[in-house]
mmCIF file of C-alpha atoms in Angstrom:
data_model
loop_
_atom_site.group_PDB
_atom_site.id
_atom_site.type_symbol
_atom_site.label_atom_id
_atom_site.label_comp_id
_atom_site.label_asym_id
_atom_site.label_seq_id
_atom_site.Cartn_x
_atom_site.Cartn_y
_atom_site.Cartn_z
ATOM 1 C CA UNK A 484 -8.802 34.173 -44.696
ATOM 2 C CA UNK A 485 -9.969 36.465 -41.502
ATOM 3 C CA UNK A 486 -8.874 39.929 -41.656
ATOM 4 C CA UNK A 487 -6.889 40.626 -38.226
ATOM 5 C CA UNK A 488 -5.237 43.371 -36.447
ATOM 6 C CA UNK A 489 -1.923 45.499 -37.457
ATOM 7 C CA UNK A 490 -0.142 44.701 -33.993
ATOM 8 C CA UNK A 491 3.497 43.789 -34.976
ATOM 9 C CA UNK A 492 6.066 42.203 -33.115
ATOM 10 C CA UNK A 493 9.545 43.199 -32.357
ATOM 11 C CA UNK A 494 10.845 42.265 -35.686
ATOM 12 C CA UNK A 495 7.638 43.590 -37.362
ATOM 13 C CA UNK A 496 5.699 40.825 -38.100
ATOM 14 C CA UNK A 497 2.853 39.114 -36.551
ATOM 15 C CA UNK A 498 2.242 38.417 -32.881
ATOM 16 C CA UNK A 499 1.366 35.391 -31.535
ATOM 17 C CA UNK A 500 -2.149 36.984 -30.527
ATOM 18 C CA UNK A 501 -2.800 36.997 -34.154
ATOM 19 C CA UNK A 502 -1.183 33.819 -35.331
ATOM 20 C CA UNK A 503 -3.341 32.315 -33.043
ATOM 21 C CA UNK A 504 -6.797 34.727 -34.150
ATOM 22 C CA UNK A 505 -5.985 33.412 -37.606
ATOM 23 C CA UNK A 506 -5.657 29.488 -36.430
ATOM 24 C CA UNK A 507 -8.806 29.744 -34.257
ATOM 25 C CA UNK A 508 -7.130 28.581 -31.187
ATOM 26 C CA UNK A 509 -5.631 29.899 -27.978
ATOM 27 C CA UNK A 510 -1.867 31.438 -27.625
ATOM 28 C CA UNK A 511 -0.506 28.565 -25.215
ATOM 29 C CA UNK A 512 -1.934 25.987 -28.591
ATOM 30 C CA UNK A 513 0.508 28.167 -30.937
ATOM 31 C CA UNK A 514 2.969 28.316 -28.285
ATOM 32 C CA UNK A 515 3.064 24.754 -27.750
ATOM 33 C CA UNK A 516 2.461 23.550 -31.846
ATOM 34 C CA UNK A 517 5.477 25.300 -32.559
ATOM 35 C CA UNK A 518 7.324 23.836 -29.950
ATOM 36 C CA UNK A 519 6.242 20.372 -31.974
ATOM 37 C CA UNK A 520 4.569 19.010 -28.645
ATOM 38 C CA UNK A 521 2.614 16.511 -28.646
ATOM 39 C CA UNK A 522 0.126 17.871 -26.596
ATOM 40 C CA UNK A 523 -1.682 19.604 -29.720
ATOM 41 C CA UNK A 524 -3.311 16.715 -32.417
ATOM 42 C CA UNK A 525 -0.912 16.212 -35.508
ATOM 43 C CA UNK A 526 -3.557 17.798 -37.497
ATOM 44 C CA UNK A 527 -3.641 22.048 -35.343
ATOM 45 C CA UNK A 528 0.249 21.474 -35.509
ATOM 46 C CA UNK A 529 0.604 21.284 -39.046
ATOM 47 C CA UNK A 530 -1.750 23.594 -39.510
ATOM 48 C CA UNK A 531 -0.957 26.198 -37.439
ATOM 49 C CA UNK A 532 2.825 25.534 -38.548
ATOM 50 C CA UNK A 533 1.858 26.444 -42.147
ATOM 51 C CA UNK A 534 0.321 29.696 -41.238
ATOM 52 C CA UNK A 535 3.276 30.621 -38.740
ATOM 53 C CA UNK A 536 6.029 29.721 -42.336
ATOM 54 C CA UNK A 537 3.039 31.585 -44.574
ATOM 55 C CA UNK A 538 3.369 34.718 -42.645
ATOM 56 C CA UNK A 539 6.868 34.524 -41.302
ATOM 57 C CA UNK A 540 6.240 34.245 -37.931
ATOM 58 C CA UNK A 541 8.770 32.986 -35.679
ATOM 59 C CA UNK A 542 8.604 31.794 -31.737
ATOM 60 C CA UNK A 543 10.762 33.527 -29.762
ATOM 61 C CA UNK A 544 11.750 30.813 -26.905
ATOM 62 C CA UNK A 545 13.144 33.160 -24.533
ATOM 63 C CA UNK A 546 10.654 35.899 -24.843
ATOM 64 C CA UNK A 547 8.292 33.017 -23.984
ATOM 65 C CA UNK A 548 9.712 31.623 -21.455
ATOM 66 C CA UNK A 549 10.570 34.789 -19.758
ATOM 67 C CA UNK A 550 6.628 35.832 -20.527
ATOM 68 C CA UNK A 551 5.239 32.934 -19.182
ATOM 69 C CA UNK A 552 7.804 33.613 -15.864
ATOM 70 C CA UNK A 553 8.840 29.792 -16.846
ATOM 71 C CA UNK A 554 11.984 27.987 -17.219
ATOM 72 C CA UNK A 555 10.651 25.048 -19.079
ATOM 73 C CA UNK A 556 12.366 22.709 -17.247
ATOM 74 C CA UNK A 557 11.358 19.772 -15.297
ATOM 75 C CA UNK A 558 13.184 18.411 -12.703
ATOM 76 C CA UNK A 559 13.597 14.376 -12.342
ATOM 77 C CA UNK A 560 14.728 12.996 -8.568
ATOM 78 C CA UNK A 561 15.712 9.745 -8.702
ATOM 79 C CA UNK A 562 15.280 8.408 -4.891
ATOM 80 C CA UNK A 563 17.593 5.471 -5.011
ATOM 81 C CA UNK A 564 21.692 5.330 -3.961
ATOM 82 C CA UNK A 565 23.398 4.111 -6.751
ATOM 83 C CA UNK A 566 26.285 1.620 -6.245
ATOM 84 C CA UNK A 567 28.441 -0.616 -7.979
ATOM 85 C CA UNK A 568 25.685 -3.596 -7.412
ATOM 86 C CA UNK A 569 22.854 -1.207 -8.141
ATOM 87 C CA UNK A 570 23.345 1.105 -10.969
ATOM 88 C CA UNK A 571 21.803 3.926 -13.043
ATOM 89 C CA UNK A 572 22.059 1.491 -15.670
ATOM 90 C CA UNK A 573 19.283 -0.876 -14.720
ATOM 91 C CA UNK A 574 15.766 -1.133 -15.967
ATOM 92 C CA UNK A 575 15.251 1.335 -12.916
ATOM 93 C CA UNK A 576 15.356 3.799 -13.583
ATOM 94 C CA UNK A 577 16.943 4.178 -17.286
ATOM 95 C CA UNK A 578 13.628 2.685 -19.021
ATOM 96 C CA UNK A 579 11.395 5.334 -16.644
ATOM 97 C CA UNK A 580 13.880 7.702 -17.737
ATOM 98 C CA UNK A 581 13.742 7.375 -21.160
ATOM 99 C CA UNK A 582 9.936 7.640 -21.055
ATOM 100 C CA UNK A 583 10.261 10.471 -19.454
ATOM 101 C CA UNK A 584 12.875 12.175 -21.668
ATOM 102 C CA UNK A 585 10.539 11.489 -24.865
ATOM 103 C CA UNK A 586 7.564 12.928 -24.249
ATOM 104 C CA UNK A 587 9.639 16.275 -22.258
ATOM 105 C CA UNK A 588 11.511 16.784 -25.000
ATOM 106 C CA UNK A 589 8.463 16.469 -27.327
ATOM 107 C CA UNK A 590 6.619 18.974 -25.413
ATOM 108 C CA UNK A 591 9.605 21.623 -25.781
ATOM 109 C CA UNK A 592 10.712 20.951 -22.148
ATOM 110 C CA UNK A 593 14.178 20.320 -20.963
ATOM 111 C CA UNK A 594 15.081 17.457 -18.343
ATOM 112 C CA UNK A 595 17.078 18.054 -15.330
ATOM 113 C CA UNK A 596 18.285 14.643 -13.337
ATOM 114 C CA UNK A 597 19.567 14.484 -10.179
ATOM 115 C CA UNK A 598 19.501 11.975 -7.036
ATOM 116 C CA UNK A 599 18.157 13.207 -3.467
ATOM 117 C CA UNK A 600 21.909 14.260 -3.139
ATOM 118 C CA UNK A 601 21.330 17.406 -5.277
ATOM 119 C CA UNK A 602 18.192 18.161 -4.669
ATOM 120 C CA UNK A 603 18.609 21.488 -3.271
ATOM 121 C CA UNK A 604 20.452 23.089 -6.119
ATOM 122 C CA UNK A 605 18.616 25.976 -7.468
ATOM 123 C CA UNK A 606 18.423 25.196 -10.782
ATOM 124 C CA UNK A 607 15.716 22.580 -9.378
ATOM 125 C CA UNK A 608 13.941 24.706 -7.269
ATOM 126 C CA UNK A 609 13.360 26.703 -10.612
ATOM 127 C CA UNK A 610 12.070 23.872 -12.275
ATOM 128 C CA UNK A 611 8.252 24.039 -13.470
ATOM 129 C CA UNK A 612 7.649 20.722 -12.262
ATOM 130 C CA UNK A 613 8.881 17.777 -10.816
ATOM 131 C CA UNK A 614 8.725 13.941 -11.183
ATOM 132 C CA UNK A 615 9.851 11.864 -8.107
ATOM 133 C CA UNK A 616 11.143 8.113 -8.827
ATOM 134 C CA UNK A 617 10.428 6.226 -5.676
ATOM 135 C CA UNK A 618 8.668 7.580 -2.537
ATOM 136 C CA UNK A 619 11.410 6.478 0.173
ATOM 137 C CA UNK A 620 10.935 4.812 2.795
ATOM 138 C CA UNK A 621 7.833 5.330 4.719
ATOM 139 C CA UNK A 622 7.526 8.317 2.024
ATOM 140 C CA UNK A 623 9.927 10.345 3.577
ATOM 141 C CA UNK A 624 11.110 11.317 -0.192
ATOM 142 C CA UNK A 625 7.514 12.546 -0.622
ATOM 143 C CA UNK A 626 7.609 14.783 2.143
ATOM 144 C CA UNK A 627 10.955 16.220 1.245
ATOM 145 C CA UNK A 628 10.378 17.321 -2.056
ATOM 146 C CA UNK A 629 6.766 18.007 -1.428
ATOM 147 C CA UNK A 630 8.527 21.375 0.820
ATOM 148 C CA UNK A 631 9.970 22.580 -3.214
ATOM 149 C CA UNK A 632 6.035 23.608 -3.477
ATOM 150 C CA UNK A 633 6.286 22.527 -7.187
ATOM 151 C CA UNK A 634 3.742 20.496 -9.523
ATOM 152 C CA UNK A 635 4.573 17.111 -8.186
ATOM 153 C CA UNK A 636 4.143 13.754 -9.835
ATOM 154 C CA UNK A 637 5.211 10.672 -8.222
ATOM 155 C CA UNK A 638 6.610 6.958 -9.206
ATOM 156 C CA UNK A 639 5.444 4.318 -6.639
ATOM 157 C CA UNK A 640 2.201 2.605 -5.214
ATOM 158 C CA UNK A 641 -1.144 4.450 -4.537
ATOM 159 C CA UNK A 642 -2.620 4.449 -1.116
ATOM 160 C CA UNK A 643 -6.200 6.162 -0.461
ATOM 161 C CA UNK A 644 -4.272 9.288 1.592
ATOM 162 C CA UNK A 645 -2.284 9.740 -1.704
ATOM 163 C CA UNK A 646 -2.157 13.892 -1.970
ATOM 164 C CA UNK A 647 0.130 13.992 -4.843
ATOM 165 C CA UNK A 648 -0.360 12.265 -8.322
ATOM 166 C CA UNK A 649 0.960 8.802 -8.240
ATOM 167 C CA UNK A 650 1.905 6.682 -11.204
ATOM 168 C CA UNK A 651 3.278 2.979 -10.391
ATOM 169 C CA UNK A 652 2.517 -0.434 -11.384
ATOM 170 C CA UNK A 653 0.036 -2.764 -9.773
ATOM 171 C CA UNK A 654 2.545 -4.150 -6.866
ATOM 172 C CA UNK A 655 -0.048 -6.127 -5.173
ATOM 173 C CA UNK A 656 -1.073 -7.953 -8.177
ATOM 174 C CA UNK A 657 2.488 -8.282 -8.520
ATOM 175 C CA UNK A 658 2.564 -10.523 -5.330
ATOM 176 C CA UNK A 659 -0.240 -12.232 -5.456
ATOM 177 C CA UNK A 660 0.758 -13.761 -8.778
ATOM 178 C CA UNK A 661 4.458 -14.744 -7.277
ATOM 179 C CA UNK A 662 2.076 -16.943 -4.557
ATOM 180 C CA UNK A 663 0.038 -18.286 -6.923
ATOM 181 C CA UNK A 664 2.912 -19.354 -8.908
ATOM 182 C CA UNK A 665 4.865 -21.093 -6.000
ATOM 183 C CA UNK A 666 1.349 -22.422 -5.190
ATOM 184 C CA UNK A 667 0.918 -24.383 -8.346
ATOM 185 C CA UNK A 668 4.118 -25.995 -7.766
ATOM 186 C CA UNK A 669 3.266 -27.341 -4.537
ATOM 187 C CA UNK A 670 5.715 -25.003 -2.372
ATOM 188 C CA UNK A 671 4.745 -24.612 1.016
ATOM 189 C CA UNK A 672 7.514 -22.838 3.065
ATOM 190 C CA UNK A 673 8.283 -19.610 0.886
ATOM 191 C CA UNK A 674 10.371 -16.310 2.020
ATOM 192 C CA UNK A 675 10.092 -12.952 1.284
ATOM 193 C CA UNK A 676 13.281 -10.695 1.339
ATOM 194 C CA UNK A 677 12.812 -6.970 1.131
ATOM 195 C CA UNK A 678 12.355 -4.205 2.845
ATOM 196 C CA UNK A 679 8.402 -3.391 3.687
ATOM 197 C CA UNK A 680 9.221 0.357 4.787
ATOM 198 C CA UNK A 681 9.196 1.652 1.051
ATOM 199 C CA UNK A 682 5.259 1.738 -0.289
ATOM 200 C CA UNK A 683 6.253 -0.089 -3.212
ATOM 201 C CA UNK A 684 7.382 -3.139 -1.842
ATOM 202 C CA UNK A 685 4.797 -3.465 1.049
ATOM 203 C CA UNK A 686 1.926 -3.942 -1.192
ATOM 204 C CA UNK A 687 4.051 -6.562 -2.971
ATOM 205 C CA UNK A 688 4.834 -8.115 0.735
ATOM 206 C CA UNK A 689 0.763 -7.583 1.416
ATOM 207 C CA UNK A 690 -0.671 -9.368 -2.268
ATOM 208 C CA UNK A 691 2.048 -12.254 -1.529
ATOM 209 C CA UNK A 692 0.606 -12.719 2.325
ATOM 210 C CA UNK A 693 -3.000 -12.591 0.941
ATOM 211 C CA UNK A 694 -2.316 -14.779 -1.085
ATOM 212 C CA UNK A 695 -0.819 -17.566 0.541
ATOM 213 C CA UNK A 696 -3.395 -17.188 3.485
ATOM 214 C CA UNK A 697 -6.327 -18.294 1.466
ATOM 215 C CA UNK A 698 -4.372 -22.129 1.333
ATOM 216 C CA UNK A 699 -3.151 -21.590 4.746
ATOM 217 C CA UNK A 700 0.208 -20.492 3.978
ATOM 218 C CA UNK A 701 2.359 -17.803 5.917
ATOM 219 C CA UNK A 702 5.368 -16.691 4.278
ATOM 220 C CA UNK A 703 8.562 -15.986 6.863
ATOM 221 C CA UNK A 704 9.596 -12.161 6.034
ATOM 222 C CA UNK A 705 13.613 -11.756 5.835
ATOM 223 C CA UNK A 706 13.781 -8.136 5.828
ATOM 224 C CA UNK A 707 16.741 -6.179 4.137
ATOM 225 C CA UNK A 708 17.322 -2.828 3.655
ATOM 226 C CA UNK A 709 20.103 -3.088 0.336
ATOM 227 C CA UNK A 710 18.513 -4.025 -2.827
ATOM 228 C CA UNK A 711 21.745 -5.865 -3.908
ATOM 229 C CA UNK A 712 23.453 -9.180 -4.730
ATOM 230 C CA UNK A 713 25.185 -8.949 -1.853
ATOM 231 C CA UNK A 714 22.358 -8.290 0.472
ATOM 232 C CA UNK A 715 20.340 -11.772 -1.236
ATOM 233 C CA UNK A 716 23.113 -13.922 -0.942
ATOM 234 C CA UNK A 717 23.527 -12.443 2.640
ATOM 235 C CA UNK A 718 19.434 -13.258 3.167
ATOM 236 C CA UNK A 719 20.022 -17.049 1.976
ATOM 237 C CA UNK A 720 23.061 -17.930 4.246
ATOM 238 C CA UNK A 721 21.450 -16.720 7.262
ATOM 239 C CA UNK A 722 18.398 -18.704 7.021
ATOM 240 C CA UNK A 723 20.826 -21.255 6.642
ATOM 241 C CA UNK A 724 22.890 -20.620 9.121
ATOM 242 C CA UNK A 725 19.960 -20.298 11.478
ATOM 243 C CA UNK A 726 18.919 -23.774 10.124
ATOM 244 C CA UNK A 727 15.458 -22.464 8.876
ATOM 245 C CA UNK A 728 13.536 -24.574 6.310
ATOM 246 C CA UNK A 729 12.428 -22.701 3.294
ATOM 247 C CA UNK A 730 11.299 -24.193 -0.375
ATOM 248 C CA UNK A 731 10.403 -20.907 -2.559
ATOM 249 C CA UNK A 732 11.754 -17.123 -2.368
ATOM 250 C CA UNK A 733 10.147 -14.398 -3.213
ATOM 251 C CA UNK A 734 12.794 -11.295 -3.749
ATOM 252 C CA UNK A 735 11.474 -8.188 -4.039
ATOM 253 C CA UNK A 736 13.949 -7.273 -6.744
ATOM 254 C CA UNK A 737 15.883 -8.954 -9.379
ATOM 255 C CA UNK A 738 19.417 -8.423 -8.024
ATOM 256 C CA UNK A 739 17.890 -9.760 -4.407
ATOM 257 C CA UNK A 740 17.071 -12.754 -6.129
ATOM 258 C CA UNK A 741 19.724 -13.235 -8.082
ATOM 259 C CA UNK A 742 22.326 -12.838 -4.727
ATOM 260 C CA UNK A 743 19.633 -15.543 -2.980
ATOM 261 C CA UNK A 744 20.260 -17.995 -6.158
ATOM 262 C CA UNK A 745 23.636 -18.144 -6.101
ATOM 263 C CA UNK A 746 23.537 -18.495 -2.171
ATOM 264 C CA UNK A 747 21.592 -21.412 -2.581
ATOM 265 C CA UNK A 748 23.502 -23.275 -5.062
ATOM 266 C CA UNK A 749 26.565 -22.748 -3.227
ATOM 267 C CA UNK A 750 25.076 -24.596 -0.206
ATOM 268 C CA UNK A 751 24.671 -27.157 -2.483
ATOM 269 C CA UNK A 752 20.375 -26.913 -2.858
ATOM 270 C CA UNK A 753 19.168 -26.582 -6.576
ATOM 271 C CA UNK A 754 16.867 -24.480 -8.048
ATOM 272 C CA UNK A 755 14.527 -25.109 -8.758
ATOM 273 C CA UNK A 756 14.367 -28.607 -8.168
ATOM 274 C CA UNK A 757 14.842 -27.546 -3.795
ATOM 275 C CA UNK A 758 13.961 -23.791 -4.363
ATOM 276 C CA UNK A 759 11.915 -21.864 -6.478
ATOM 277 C CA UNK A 760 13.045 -18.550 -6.969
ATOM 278 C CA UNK A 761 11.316 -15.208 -8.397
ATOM 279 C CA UNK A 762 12.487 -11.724 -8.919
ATOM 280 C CA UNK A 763 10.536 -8.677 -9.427
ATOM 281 C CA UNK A 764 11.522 -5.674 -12.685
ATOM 282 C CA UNK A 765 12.591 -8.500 -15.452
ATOM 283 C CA UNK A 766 15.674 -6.935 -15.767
ATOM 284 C CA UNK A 767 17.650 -8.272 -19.153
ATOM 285 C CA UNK A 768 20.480 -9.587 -16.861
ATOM 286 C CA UNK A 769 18.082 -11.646 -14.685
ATOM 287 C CA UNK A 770 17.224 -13.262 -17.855
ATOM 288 C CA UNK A 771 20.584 -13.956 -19.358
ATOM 289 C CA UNK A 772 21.174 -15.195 -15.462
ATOM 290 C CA UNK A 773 22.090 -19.240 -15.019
ATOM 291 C CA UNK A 774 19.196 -20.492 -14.581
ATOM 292 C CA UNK A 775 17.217 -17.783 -16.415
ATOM 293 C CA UNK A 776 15.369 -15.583 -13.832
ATOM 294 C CA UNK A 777 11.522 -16.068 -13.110
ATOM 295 C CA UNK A 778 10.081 -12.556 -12.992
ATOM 296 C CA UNK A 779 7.310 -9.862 -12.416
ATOM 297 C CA UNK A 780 7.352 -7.752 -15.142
ATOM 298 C CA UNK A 781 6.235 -4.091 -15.345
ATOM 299 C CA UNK A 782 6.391 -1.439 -17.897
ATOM 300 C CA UNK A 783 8.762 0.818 -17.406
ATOM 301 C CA UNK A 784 8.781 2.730 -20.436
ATOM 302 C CA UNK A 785 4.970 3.490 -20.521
ATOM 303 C CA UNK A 786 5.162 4.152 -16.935
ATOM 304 C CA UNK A 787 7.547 7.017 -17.955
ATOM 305 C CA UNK A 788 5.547 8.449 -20.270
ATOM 306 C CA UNK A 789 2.551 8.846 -18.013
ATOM 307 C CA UNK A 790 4.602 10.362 -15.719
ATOM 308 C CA UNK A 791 5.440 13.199 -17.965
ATOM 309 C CA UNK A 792 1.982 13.385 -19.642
ATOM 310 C CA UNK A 793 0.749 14.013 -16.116
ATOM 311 C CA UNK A 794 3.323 16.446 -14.548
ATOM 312 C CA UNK A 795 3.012 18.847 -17.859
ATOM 313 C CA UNK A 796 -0.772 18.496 -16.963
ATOM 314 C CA UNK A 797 -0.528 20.212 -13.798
ATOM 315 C CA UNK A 798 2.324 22.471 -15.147
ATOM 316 C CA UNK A 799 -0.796 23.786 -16.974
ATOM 317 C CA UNK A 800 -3.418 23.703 -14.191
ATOM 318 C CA UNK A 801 -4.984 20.885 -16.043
ATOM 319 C CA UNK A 802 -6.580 17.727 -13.923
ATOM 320 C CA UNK A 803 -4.104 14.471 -13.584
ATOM 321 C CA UNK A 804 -5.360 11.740 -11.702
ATOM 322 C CA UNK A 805 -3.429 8.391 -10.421
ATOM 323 C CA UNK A 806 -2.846 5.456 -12.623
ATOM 324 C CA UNK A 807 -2.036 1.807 -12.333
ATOM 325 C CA UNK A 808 -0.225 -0.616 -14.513
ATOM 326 C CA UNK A 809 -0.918 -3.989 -14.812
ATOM 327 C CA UNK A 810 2.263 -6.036 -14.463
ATOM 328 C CA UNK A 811 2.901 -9.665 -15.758
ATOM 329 C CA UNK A 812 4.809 -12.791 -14.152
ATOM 330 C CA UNK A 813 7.507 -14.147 -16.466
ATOM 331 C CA UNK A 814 8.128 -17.483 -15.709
ATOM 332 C CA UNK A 815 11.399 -18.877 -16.690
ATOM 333 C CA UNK A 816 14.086 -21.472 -15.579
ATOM 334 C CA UNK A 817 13.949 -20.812 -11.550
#
């Protein structure tokens, strides 16, 4: 074993200068290894956990965090206004969340949740970073929070005058695959029911267009701002009521379609014998739904992960770059 120093700590045993001169690694790896992050390899953590119990060393979290001038906390904004149709319970954002929460907590950091409601509290604005869930509409969320001057990492879809890290799933793809579907079954008037103003759901609006086009096919945009039951089954009666032909709809969330299903059935149109229907998130009710939800899939969890991964990166003034998940189209009974 190396010989080191006779500098003693408070309680007179080693510092972490020399638990980390006897490891061979840097003071932020001891700091995090015995934090049991997963940012050091299984293999340093052990190890340098065996030396730390050998010589009796103990990390002193606040002396730590005060050192570091940190608070080891990051604060998650979840851009979205809850409501009895559209709840914290849902896919999004409780799957993102618990992502999220798993690889914080792993790292030795603490989560702090809020909505843009209590955004201004201070315990955020002492946060070390910050993950935003959804960009608003037109980004106006972005902006917002981008004024907290923090270490920002972002849920939503890329764009090439992204300035903040963005993690999301591939939305475009997303559409594209919906049009493809309702292509194959010989649909020729579809809808699209959303609200094009958030990133997100543009680039699903923009794949399903593209799509289409290439057999000649323009979709007829039915723009709504609530992403509820309420607001789909509001959607289907007015192109009813405005006597508007339509064959295939393309909701740009589950609950949208869900609304537009049962709209359509209680005009007395089947699906999807009259009108194929298809969702976006795969939500577990939309598939316990009557008929069983057709759906765009993404991965929440994994997408939650990243997210952390990323905004601990910058905490550290490491690189993070954007990333895009591939999503999937579950096809089921609509």
């Amino acid at each position: 074993m190396s010989k080191i120093g006779t500098r003693k700590n408070a309680s007179g045993g080693l510092t972490m200068a020399d638990l980390a001169q006897l490891a061979g690694v840097s003071k932020i790896t001891v700091s995090r290894a015995l934090g049991d992050s997963l940012l050091v390899n299984p293999e340093t953590r052990e190890r340098i956990q065996a030396l730390a119990r050998e010589h009796g060393y103990k990390l002193n979290i606040s002396a730590r965090n005060l050192r570091l001038r940190r608070s080891h906390t990051v604060a998650v904004i979840v851009e979205m206004k809850p409501s009895t149709d559209r709840t914290m319970f849902d896919p999004y954002p409780l799957l993102l969340l618990g992502g999220i929460s798993q690889e914080l907590t792993a790292a030795g950091y603490s989560v702090l949740l809020t909505t843009r409601q209590g955004a201004n509290a201070a315990a955020v604005q002492a946060a070390d970073g910050l993950i935003l869930l959804g960009q608003g509409a037109r980004q106006d969320a972005v902006r917002r929070f981008d004024k907290l001057s923090l270490p920002m990492v972002v849920w939503g879809a890329h764009s090439g005058n992204d300035v903040h890290v963005v993690v999301g799933s591939d939305n475009r793809l997303g559409g594209a695959l919906v049009a493809r579907h309702f292509i194959a079954l010989g649909r020729r008037r579809p809808v699209f029911i959303g609200n094009p103003s958030h990133p997100e759901i543009f680039e699903r609006l923009n794949g399903f267009v593209d799509a289409l086009a290439v057999h000649g096919i323009k979709p007829l945009l039915m723009r709504r701002d609530e992403f509820t039951l309420d607001s789909g089954m509001d959607a289907v009666r007015s192109l009813h009521a405005r006597k508007v032909g339509f064959d295939a709809i393309f909701a740009c969330n589950d609950l949208l379609a869900m609304g537009a299903i049962r709209a359509t059935l209680e005009l007395g149109r089947a699906v999807p014998a009259d009108v194929s229907v298809v969702g976006y998130d795969d939500m577990p009710l939309g598939a316990s739904f009557l008929p069983p939800l057709s759906s765009v899939q993404q991965d929440w969890q994994e997408g939650g992960m990243l997210l952390a991964r990323k905004v601990l990166a910058l905490i550290e003034g490491e690189p993070a770059t954007s990333e895009c998940l591939p999503v999937n189209l579950i096809v089921r009974s609509t």
